[in-house]
Amino acid sequence: MGLHPQSTRSAATRDAVTVEIVFALVTGLVLAGAVFALGAVTAWYLGLPDLATRVAAVAAGVAFVVRVVRVLWRFPRPSGRSERPGRTGSGS
């Protein structure tokens, strides 16, 4: 028995949520690194001022946040509602 027997989430559900969060963070970091590298290398190659590197850093941060939110938003959330809208029971 677990520490919290009144918990409504199963261990598998908690594990799935944990895996999804880690996946979102890791892919967000990879995407942010790629966006920053692309912007910084382009700025360095073209001889652009330091402002271009700062813009690349901001773009990387935005890419990270967008990726994490998008992955977590698409993760299915358990709900007490039926999967077919408008249906309240098996007889209707």
PDB file of C-alpha atoms in Angstrom:
ATOM      1  CA  MET A   1       0.000   0.000   0.000  1.00  0.00           C
ATOM      2  CA  GLY A   2       1.169   3.522  -0.726  1.00  0.00           C
ATOM      3  CA  LEU A   3       1.671   6.340   1.700  1.00  0.00           C
ATOM      4  CA  HIS A   4      -1.543   8.030   0.595  1.00  0.00           C
ATOM      5  CA  PRO A   5      -4.273   5.414   0.136  1.00  0.00           C
ATOM      6  CA  GLN A   6      -6.887   8.115  -0.588  1.00  0.00           C
ATOM      7  CA  SER A   7      -4.962   9.230  -3.688  1.00  0.00           C
ATOM      8  CA  THR A   8      -7.052   8.984  -6.839  1.00  0.00           C
ATOM      9  CA  ARG A   9      -4.067   8.725  -9.167  1.00  0.00           C
ATOM     10  CA  SER A  10      -2.417   5.392  -9.780  1.00  0.00           C
ATOM     11  CA  ALA A  11       1.335   4.944  -9.789  1.00  0.00           C
ATOM     12  CA  ALA A  12       1.238   4.423 -13.548  1.00  0.00           C
ATOM     13  CA  THR A  13      -0.567   7.729 -14.041  1.00  0.00           C
ATOM     14  CA  ARG A  14       1.950   9.581 -11.874  1.00  0.00           C
ATOM     15  CA  ASP A  15       4.806   7.942 -13.762  1.00  0.00           C
ATOM     16  CA  ALA A  16       3.264   8.920 -17.092  1.00  0.00           C
ATOM     17  CA  VAL A  17       2.920  12.530 -15.962  1.00  0.00           C
ATOM     18  CA  THR A  18       6.526  12.554 -14.741  1.00  0.00           C
ATOM     19  CA  VAL A  19       7.806  11.129 -18.021  1.00  0.00           C
ATOM     20  CA  GLU A  20       5.791  13.675 -19.995  1.00  0.00           C
ATOM     21  CA  ILE A  21       7.165  16.581 -17.939  1.00  0.00           C
ATOM     22  CA  VAL A  22      10.755  15.378 -18.343  1.00  0.00           C
ATOM     23  CA  PHE A  23      10.184  14.872 -22.079  1.00  0.00           C
ATOM     24  CA  ALA A  24       8.818  18.400 -22.391  1.00  0.00           C
ATOM     25  CA  LEU A  25      11.756  19.898 -20.503  1.00  0.00           C
ATOM     26  CA  VAL A  26      14.439  17.950 -22.382  1.00  0.00           C
ATOM     27  CA  THR A  27      13.004  18.636 -25.824  1.00  0.00           C
ATOM     28  CA  GLY A  28      12.496  22.273 -24.834  1.00  0.00           C
ATOM     29  CA  LEU A  29      16.149  22.541 -23.829  1.00  0.00           C
ATOM     30  CA  VAL A  30      17.301  20.915 -27.064  1.00  0.00           C
ATOM     31  CA  LEU A  31      15.129  23.244 -29.136  1.00  0.00           C
ATOM     32  CA  ALA A  32      16.289  26.304 -27.182  1.00  0.00           C
ATOM     33  CA  GLY A  33      19.918  25.282 -27.637  1.00  0.00           C
ATOM     34  CA  ALA A  34      19.431  24.847 -31.368  1.00  0.00           C
ATOM     35  CA  VAL A  35      17.653  28.194 -31.725  1.00  0.00           C
ATOM     36  CA  PHE A  36      20.333  29.993 -29.723  1.00  0.00           C
ATOM     37  CA  ALA A  37      23.183  28.287 -31.595  1.00  0.00           C
ATOM     38  CA  LEU A  38      21.650  29.129 -34.950  1.00  0.00           C
ATOM     39  CA  GLY A  39      21.128  32.770 -34.003  1.00  0.00           C
ATOM     40  CA  ALA A  40      24.477  33.235 -32.276  1.00  0.00           C
ATOM     41  CA  VAL A  41      26.492  31.543 -35.008  1.00  0.00           C
ATOM     42  CA  THR A  42      24.692  33.535 -37.670  1.00  0.00           C
ATOM     43  CA  ALA A  43      25.346  36.774 -35.765  1.00  0.00           C
ATOM     44  CA  TRP A  44      29.007  35.865 -35.292  1.00  0.00           C
ATOM     45  CA  TYR A  45      29.455  34.851 -38.931  1.00  0.00           C
ATOM     46  CA  LEU A  46      27.854  38.019 -40.257  1.00  0.00           C
ATOM     47  CA  GLY A  47      29.678  40.213 -37.744  1.00  0.00           C
ATOM     48  CA  LEU A  48      26.493  41.549 -36.205  1.00  0.00           C
ATOM     49  CA  PRO A  49      26.594  43.422 -32.882  1.00  0.00           C
ATOM     50  CA  ASP A  50      26.000  41.866 -29.476  1.00  0.00           C
ATOM     51  CA  LEU A  51      22.336  42.783 -29.741  1.00  0.00           C
ATOM     52  CA  ALA A  52      21.852  39.937 -32.218  1.00  0.00           C
ATOM     53  CA  THR A  53      23.176  37.470 -29.630  1.00  0.00           C
ATOM     54  CA  ARG A  54      20.746  38.853 -27.065  1.00  0.00           C
ATOM     55  CA  VAL A  55      17.914  38.480 -29.551  1.00  0.00           C
ATOM     56  CA  ALA A  56      19.004  34.875 -30.119  1.00  0.00           C
ATOM     57  CA  ALA A  57      18.906  34.284 -26.355  1.00  0.00           C
ATOM     58  CA  VAL A  58      15.394  35.729 -26.087  1.00  0.00           C
ATOM     59  CA  ALA A  59      14.252  33.658 -29.072  1.00  0.00           C
ATOM     60  CA  ALA A  60      15.702  30.556 -27.418  1.00  0.00           C
ATOM     61  CA  GLY A  61      13.817  31.305 -24.213  1.00  0.00           C
ATOM     62  CA  VAL A  62      10.573  31.807 -26.092  1.00  0.00           C
ATOM     63  CA  ALA A  63      11.130  28.577 -28.042  1.00  0.00           C
ATOM     64  CA  PHE A  64      11.696  26.701 -24.767  1.00  0.00           C
ATOM     65  CA  VAL A  65       8.510  27.998 -23.169  1.00  0.00           C
ATOM     66  CA  VAL A  66       6.416  27.388 -26.293  1.00  0.00           C
ATOM     67  CA  ARG A  67       7.711  23.820 -26.622  1.00  0.00           C
ATOM     68  CA  VAL A  68       7.092  22.930 -22.974  1.00  0.00           C
ATOM     69  CA  VAL A  69       3.602  24.427 -22.972  1.00  0.00           C
ATOM     70  CA  ARG A  70       2.701  22.747 -26.260  1.00  0.00           C
ATOM     71  CA  VAL A  71       3.844  19.300 -25.133  1.00  0.00           C
ATOM     72  CA  LEU A  72       2.129  19.533 -21.762  1.00  0.00           C
ATOM     73  CA  TRP A  73      -1.062  21.039 -23.212  1.00  0.00           C
ATOM     74  CA  ARG A  74      -1.443  18.091 -25.587  1.00  0.00           C
ATOM     75  CA  PHE A  75      -0.998  15.536 -22.788  1.00  0.00           C
ATOM     76  CA  PRO A  76      -4.367  13.902 -22.119  1.00  0.00           C
ATOM     77  CA  ARG A  77      -5.933  14.903 -18.827  1.00  0.00           C
ATOM     78  CA  PRO A  78      -8.118  12.442 -16.982  1.00  0.00           C
ATOM     79  CA  SER A  79     -11.626  13.686 -16.390  1.00  0.00           C
ATOM     80  CA  GLY A  80     -14.836  12.338 -14.985  1.00  0.00           C
ATOM     81  CA  ARG A  81     -16.729  13.224 -18.155  1.00  0.00           C
ATOM     82  CA  SER A  82     -17.645  10.701 -20.814  1.00  0.00           C
ATOM     83  CA  GLU A  83     -15.605  10.702 -23.981  1.00  0.00           C
ATOM     84  CA  ARG A  84     -18.667  11.390 -26.108  1.00  0.00           C
ATOM     85  CA  PRO A  85     -20.121  14.847 -25.518  1.00  0.00           C
ATOM     86  CA  GLY A  86     -23.859  14.901 -24.993  1.00  0.00           C
ATOM     87  CA  ARG A  87     -23.983  11.336 -23.706  1.00  0.00           C
ATOM     88  CA  THR A  88     -24.707  11.012 -19.999  1.00  0.00           C
ATOM     89  CA  GLY A  89     -25.084   7.272 -19.679  1.00  0.00           C
ATOM     90  CA  SER A  90     -24.955   3.999 -21.559  1.00  0.00           C
ATOM     91  CA  GLY A  91     -28.712   4.041 -22.225  1.00  0.00           C
ATOM     92  CA  SER A  92     -28.888   7.391 -24.012  1.00  0.00           C
TER      93      SER A  92
END
